[in-house]
Coordinates of C-alpha atoms in Angstrom, one line a residue:
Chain U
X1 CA -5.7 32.8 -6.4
X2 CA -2.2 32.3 -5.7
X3 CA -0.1 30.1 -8.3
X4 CA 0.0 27.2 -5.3
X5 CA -3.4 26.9 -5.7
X6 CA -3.7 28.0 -9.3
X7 CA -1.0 24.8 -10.0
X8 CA -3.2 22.2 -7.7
X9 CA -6.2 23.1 -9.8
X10 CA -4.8 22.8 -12.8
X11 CA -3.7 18.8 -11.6
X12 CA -6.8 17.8 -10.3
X13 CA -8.3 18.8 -13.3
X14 CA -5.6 16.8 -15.2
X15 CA -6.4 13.9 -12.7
X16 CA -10.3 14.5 -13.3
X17 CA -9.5 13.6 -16.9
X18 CA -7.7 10.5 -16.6
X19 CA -9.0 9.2 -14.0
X20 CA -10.2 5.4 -15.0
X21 CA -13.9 5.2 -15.2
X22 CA -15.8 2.8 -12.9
X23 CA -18.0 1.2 -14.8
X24 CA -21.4 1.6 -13.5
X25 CA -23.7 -0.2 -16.1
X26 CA -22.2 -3.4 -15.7
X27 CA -21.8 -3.3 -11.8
X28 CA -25.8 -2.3 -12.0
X29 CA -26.1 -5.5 -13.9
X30 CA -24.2 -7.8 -11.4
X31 CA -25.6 -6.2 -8.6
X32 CA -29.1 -6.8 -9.7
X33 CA -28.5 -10.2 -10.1
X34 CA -26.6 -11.2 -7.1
X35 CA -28.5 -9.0 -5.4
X36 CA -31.5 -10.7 -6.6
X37 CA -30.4 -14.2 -6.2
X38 CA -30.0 -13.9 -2.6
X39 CA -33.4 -12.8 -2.0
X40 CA -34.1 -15.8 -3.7
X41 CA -32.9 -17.7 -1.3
X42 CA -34.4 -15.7 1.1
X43 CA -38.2 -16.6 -0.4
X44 CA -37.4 -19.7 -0.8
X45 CA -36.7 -20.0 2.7
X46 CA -39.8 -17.8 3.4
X47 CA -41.8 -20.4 1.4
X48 CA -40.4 -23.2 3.1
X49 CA -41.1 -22.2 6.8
X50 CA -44.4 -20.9 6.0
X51 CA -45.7 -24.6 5.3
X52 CA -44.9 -25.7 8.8
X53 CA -45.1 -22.0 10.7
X54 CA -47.6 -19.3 11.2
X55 CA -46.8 -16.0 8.7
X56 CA -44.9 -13.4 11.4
X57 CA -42.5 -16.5 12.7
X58 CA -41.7 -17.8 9.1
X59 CA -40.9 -14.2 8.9
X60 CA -38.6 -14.4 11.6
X61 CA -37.0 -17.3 11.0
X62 CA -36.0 -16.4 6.9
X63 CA -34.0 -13.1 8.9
X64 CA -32.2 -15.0 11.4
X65 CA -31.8 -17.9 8.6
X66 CA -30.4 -15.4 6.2
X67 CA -27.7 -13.5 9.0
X68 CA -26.5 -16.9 9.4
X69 CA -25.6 -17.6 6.1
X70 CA -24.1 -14.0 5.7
X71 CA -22.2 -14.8 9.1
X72 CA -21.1 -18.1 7.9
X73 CA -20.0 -17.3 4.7
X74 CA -18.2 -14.3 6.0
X75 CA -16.4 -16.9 8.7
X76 CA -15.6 -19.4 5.9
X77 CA -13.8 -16.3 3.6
X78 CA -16.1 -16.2 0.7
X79 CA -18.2 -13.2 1.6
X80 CA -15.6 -11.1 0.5
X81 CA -15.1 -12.7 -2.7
X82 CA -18.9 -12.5 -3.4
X83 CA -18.7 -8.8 -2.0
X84 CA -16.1 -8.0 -5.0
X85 CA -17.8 -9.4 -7.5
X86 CA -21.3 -8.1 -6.6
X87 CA -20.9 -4.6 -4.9
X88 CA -24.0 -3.2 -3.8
X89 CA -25.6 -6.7 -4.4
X90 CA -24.5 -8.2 -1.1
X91 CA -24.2 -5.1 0.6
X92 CA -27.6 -4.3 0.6
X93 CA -29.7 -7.6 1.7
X94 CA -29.7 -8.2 5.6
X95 CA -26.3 -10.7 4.6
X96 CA -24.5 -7.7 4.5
X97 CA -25.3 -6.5 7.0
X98 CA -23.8 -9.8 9.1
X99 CA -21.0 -9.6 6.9
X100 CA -20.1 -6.1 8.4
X101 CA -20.6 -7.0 11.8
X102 CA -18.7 -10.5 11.3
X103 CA -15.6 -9.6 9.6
X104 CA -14.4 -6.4 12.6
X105 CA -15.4 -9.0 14.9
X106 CA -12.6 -12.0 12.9
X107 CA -10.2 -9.0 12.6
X108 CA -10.3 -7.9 15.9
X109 CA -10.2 -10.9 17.9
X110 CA -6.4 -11.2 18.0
X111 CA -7.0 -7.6 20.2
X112 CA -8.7 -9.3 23.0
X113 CA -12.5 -10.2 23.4
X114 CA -13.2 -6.7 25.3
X115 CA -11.3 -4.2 23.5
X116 CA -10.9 -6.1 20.3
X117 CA -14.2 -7.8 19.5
X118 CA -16.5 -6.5 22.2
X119 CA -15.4 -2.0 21.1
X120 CA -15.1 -3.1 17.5
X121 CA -17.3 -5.4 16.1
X122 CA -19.5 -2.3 15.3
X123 CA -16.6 -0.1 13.6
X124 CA -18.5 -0.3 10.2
X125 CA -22.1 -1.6 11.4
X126 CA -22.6 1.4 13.8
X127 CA -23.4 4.3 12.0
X128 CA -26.2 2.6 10.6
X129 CA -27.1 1.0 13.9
X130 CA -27.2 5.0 14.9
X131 CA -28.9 7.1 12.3
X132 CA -30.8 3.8 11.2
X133 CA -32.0 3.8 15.5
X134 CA -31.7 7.8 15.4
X135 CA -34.3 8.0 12.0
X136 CA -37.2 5.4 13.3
X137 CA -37.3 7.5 16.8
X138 CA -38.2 10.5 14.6
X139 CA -40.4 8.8 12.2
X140 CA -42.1 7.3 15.7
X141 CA -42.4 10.6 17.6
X142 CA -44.2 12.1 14.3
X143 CA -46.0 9.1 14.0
X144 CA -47.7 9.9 17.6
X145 CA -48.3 13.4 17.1
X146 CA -49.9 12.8 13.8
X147 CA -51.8 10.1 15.5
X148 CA -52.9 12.2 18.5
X149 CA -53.9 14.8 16.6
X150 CA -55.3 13.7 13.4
X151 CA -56.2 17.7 12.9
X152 CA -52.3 18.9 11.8
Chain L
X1 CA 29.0 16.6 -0.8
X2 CA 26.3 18.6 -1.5
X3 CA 25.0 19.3 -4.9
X4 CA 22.7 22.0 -5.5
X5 CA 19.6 22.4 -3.3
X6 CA 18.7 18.9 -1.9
X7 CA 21.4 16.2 -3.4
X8 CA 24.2 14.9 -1.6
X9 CA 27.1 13.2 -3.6
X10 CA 29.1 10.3 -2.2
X11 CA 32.6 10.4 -2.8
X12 CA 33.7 7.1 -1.7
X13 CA 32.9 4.3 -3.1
X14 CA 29.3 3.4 -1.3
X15 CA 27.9 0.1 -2.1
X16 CA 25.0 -1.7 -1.8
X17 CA 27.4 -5.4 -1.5
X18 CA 24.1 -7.5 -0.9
X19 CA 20.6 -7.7 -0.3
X20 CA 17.9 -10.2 0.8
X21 CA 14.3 -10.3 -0.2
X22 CA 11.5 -11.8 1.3
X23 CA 7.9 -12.0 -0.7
X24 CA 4.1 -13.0 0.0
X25 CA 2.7 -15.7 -2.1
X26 CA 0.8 -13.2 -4.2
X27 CA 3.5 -11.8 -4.9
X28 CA 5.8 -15.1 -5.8
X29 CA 3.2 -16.0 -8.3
X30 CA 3.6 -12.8 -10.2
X31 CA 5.8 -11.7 -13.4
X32 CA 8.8 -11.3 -11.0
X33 CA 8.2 -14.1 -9.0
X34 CA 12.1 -16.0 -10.2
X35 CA 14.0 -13.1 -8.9
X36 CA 12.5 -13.0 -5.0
X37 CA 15.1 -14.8 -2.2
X38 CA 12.5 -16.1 -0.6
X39 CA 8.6 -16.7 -0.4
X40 CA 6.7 -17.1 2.0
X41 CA 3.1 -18.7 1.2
X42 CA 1.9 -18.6 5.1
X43 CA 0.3 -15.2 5.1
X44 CA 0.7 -15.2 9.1
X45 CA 4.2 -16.1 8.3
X46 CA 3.7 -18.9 11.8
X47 CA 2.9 -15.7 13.8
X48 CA -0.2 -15.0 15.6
X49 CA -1.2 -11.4 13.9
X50 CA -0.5 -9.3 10.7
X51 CA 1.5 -6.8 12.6
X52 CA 4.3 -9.8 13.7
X53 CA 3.9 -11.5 10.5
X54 CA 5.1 -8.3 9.1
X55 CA 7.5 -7.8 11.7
X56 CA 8.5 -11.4 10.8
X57 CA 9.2 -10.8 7.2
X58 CA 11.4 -8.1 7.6
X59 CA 13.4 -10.0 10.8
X60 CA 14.2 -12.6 8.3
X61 CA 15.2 -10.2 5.3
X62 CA 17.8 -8.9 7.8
X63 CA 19.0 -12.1 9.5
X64 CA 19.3 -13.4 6.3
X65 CA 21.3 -10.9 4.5
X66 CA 23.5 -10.4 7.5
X67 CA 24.0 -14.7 7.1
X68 CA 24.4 -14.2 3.3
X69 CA 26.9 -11.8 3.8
X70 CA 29.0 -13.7 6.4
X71 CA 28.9 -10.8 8.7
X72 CA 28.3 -10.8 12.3
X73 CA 25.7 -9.3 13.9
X74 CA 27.8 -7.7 15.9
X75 CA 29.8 -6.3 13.3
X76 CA 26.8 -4.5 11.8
X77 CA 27.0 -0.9 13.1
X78 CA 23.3 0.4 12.8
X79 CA 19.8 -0.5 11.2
X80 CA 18.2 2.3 9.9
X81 CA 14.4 0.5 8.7
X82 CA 10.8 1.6 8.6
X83 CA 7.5 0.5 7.6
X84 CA 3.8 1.9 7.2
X85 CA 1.7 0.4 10.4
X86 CA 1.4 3.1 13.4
X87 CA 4.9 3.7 15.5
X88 CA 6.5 1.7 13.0
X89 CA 5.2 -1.7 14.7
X90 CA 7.0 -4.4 12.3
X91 CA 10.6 -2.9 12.4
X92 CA 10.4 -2.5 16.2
X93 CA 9.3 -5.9 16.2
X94 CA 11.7 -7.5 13.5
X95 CA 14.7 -5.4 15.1
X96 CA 14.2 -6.7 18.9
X97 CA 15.8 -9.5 18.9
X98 CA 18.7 -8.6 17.2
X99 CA 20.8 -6.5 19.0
X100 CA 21.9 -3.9 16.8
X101 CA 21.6 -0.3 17.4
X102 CA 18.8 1.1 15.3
X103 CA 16.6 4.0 13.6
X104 CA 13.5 3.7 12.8
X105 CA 12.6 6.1 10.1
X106 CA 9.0 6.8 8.1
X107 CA 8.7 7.9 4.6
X108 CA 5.8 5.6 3.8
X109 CA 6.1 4.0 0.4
X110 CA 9.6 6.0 -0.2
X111 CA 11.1 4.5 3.0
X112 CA 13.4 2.5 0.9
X113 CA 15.0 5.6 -0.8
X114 CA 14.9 7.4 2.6
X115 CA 16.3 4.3 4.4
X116 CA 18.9 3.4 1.5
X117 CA 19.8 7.1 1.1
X118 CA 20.7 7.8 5.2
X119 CA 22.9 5.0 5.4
X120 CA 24.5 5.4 2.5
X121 CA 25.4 9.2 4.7
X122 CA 26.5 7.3 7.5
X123 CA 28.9 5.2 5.3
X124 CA 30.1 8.0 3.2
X125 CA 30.8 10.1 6.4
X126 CA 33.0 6.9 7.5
X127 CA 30.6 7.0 10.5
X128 CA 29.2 3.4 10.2
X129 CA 31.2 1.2 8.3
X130 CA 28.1 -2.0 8.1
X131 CA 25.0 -0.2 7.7
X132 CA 21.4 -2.1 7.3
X133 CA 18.6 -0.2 5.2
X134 CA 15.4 -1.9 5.3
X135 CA 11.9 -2.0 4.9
X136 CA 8.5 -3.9 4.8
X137 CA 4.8 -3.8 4.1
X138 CA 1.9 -6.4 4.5
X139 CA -1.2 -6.3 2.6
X140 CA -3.2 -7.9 5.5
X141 CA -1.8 -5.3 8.3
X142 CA -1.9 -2.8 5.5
X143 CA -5.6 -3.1 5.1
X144 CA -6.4 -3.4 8.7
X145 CA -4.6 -0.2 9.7
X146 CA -5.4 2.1 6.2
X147 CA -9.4 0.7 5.2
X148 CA -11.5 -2.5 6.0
X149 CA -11.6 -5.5 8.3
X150 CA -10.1 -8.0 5.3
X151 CA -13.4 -10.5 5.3
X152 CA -15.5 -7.4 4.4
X153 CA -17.3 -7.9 0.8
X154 CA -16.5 -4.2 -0.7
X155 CA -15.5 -3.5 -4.2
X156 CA -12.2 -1.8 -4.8
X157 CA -12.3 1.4 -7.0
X158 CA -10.1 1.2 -10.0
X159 CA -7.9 3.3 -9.1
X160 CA -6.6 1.7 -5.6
X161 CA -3.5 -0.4 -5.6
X162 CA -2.7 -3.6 -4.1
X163 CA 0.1 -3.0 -0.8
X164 CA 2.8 -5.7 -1.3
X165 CA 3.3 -8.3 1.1
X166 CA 7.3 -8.5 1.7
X167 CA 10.5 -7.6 2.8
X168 CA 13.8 -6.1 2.1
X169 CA 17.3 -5.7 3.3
X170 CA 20.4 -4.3 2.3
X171 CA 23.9 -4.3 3.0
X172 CA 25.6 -0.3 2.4
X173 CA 29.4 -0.3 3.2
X174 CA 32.7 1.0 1.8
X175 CA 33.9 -1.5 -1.1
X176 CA 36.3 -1.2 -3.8
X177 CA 34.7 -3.9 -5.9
X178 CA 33.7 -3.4 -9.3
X179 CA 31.1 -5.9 -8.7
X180 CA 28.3 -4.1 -6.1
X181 CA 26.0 -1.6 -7.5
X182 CA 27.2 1.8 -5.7
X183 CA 25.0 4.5 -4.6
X184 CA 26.5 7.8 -6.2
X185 CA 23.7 10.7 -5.7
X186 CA 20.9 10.9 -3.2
X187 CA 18.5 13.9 -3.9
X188 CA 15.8 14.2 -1.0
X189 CA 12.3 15.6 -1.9
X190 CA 10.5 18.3 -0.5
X191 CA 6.6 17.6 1.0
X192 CA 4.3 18.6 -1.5
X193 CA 0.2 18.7 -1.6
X194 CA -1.4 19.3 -4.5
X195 CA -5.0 18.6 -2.9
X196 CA -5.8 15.0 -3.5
X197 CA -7.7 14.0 -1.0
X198 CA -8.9 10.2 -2.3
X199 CA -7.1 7.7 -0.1
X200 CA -7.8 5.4 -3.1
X201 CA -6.1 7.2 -5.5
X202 CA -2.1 7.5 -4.2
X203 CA -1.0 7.3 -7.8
X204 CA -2.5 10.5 -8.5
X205 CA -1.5 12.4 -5.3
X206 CA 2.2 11.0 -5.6
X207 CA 2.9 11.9 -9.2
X208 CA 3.6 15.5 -8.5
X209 CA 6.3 14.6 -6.1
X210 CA 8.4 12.2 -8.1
X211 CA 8.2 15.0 -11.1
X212 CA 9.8 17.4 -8.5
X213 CA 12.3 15.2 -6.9
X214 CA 13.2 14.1 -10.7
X215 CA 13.3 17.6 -11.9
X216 CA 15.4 18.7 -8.6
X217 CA 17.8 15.6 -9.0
X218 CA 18.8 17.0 -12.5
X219 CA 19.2 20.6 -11.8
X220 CA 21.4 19.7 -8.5
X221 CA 23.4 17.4 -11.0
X222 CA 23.6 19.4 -14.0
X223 CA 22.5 15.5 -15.8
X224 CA 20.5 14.9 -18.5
X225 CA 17.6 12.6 -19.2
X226 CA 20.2 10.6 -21.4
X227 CA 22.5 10.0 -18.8
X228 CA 20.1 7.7 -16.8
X229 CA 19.7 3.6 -18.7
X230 CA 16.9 3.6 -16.9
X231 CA 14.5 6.1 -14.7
X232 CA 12.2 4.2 -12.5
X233 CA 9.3 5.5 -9.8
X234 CA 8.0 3.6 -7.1
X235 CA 4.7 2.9 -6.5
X236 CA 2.8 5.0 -8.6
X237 CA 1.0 2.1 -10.0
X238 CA -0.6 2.5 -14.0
X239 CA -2.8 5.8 -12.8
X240 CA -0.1 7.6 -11.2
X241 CA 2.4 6.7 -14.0
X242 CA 0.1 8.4 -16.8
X243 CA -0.2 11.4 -14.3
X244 CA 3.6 11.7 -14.4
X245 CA 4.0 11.3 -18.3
X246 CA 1.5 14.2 -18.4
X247 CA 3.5 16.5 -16.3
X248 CA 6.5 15.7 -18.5
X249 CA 4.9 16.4 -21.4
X250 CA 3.4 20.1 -20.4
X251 CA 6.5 20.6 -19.7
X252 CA 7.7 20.2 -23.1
X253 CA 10.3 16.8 -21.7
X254 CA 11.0 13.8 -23.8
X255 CA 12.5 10.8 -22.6
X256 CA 15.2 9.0 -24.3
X257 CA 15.8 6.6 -21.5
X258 CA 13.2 4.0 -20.3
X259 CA 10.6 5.2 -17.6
X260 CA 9.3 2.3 -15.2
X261 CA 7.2 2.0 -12.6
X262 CA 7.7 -0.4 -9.5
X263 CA 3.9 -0.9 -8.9
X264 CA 3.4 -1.9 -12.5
X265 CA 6.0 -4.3 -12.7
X266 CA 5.3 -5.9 -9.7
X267 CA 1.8 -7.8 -10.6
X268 CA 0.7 -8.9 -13.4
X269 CA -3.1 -6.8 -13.6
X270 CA -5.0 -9.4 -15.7
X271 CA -4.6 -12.4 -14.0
X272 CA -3.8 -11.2 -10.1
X273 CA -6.6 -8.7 -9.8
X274 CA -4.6 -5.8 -8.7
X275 CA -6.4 -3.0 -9.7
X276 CA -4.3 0.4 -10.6
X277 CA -1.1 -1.6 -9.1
X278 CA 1.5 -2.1 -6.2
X279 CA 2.0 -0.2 -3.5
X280 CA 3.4 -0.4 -0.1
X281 CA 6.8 0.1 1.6
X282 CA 7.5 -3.1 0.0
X283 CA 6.9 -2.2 -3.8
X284 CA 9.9 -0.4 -4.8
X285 CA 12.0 -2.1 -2.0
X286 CA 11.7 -6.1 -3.5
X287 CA 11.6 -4.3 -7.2
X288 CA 14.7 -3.0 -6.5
X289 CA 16.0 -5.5 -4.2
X290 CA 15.1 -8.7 -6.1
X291 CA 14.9 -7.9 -9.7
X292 CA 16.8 -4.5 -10.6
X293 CA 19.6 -5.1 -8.1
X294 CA 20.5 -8.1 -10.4
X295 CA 20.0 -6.7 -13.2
X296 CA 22.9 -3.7 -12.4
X297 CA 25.4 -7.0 -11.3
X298 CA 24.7 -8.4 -14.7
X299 CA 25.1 -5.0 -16.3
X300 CA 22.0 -5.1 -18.4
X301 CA 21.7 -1.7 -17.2
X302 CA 24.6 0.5 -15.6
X303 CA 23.5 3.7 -14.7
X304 CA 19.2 3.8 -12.5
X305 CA 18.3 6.9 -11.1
X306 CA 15.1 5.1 -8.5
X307 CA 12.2 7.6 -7.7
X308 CA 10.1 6.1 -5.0
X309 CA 7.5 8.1 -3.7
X310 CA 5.3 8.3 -0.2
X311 CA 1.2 8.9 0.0
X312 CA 1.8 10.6 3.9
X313 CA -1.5 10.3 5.1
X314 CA -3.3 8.3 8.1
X315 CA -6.6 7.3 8.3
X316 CA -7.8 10.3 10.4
X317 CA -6.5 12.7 8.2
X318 CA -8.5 11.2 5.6
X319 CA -11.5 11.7 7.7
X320 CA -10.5 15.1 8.9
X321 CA -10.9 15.7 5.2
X322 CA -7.5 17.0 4.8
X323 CA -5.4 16.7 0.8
X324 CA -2.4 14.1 1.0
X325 CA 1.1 15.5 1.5
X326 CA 3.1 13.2 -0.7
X327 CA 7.1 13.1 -0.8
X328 CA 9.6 11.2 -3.1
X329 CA 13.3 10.8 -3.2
X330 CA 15.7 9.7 -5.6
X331 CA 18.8 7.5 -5.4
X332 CA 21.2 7.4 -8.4
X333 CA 23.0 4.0 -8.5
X334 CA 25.2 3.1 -11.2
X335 CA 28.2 0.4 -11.7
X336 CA 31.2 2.3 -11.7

């Protein structure tokens, strides 16, 4: 090792150690509970539709109710505010998931609806839309096989 | 003249005689909010996109000061400004409508030592007798171009810092008066990379530098820490500014003048939610430009030796995995 190197070790292990800690137990806490809250909403929604609606469409209806609200709420500013506050908590129920696809699409607009919204609404949504596509062909095709030949 | 390995010395009297700054509402509302020219509470600034609001900002810091000043446009020899968005978007669009030959220069955050320090050149040469140094940053374009769409709910780590949303212009010419703060040295800093690769963590990567350009500036000057009121680094923000008191004090140094920190003064962390600090273009540029350029008029201090350091990375060479290369330079002014 030469003393470049030997010198850039020696600061990252000085930045290692003062580094400010994130801390993780209380953004468990709030994430839990936001987290929690929303699928809250999300049952009470389920409950609601299921009075008037058979099971699999009160199903339906509690998703697209729910990516509407993350939508919205990501239009009106305050998904981001939420989002700060609650970290995983937001990220994690199908909201977020609106939220990522909303806020590219607000940012980008000013770039055109092709180039701007059309190419990059997906910038943070599509690697999930990918692997998340990618995984349940895999978990299909050994799904068949395991079905077809209940032997292996 | 030069001094050493990397300083230059001006021998005429170089001055900055005025300067304009321009802030965001965030930044109007924080501890220094008194000593800003102008705020601006429109975060589009009446424009149509972050990259012209920004542009906007830093066209009315220069228009302003050249107003202020009761210069001509015409008589203004060169603009030598940059910025942190991708081919220097805002300067080009601030500078073209004005009509005065230009640079456009990139340092990052320590465009406003790199900008300040070439046209103090150009002045002390006798080459340019009106020179402009500027420079701005935008939190919104800032965000855009560096992480997230700004509507995304993410959580900031606690060591990222907040880019400033503003503007600043100065006036460097020839001028006798006992009254301007004059630029004396101007030491330039040497790329360094000491393998940080967290985009949300400048502080840490940019420490390293502005030790270096600090150590450089006193060996090319044969000065000591005593001769400095005051000592004072860009943007390194609270994490960055711990970093650098630890490389002092391996090295066995011990300050008898103040160290400060641009990014830490800037905001006020309790109340405005800004994480490890400032950053941005615009940091050390409305610091400087608003608070401690009044500050050296008054005389409360005479003698700053300004440290502002640049986090030169881009967002695919954050993704290409690769360490920062980080830069700083130093600008002695002093009232003499």
């Amino acid at each position: 090792m030469n003393i470049k190197d030997k010198k850039a070790c020696e600061y990252q292990a000085l930045v290692k150690a003062n580094e400010p800690k994130t801390n993780s137990f209380k953004n468990c806490i709030l994430a839990f509970l936001v987290g929690g809250a929303i699928c809250d909403v999300g049952q009470a929604f389920l409950n609601l539709y299921s009075s008037f609606f058979p099971n699999d469409e009160a199903q339906v209806l509690t998703s697209i109710t729910m990516i509407f609200l993350g939508a919205f709420l990501t239009g009106l500013g305050v998904y981001d505010k939420i989002g700060a506050f609650a970290g995983a908590g937001s990220i994690v129920p199908i909201t977020g998931f609106a939220n990522s696809i909303v806020s590219p699409a607000i940012e980008y607009k000013k770039e055109g609806f092709v180039f701007g919204v059309g190419s990059k609404m997906f910038l943070i949504a599509g690697p999930v839309l990918v692997y998340g596509i990618s995984t349940s062909i895999l978990v299909g095709l050994l799904y068949y096989l395991v079905k077809v030949f209940p032997g292996i | 003249m030069k001094l050493g390995r990397s300083t230059y010395r001006f021998e005429s009297n170089v001055t900055i005689s005025d300067c304009f700054t321009v802030v965001g509402k965030k930044e109007g509302q924080g501890p220094l909010s008194i000593y800003f020219d102008m705020v601006i509470e429109d975060e589009y600034a009446g424009q149509k996109s972050w990259e012209l609001a920004e542009g906007k900002l830093l066209n009315i810091a220069i228009t302003k000061l050249v107003q202020r000043a009761g210069e001509k446009p015409d008589n203004i020899d060169l603009i030598l400004s940059g910025d942190l968005l991708n081919q220097l978007s805002s300067s080009h669009f601030a500078a073209r409508d004005l009509d005065i030959p230009f640079i456009g220069i990139y340092g990052a955050c320590s465009t406003f030592a790199l900008s300040v320090g070439l046209a103090s050149i150009f002045v002390d040469g006798s080459f340019a007798k009106n020179v402009i140094a500027a420079t701005s940053s935008h939190f919104c374009s800032a965000e855009k171009q560096f992480r997230y769409p700004l509507e995304l709910g993410t959580q900031r780590p606690p060591t990222s810092q907040w880019t400033v949303t503003g503007a600043a212009a100065f006036l460097i010419k020839p001028e006798d008066s006992l009254q301007s703060p004059k630029i004396t040295h101007f030491t330039v800093g040497r790329i360094l990379d000491f393998g940080i690769k967290d985009p949300n963590n400048m502080g840490a990567a940019m420490a390293p530098a502005a030790f270096d350009t600090i150590m450089r500036h006193f060996s090319d000057t044969k000065r000591s820490f005593e001769y400095y009121d005051m000592i004072i680094t860009g943007d390194l923000g609270y994490v960055g500014r711990k970093l650098l008191d630890e490389l002092f004090k391996k090295e066995g140094i011990r300050f008898s003048s103040e160290l400060f920190d641009c990014g830490i003064l800037m905001f006020d962390p309790e109340t405005q939610n800004t994480g490890a600090g400032a950053s941005g273009c615009a940091a050390s540029a409305c610091v400087f430009g608003g608070y401690l350029y009044k500050l050296l008029r008054e005389r409360t201090f005479e003698k700053i030796l300004i440290v502002p350091t640049g986090a030169l990375m881009s967002q695919s060479t954050a993704l290409l995995g690769e360490s920062i290369p980080v830069i700083a330079h130093a600008l002695a002014i002093e009232m003499v």
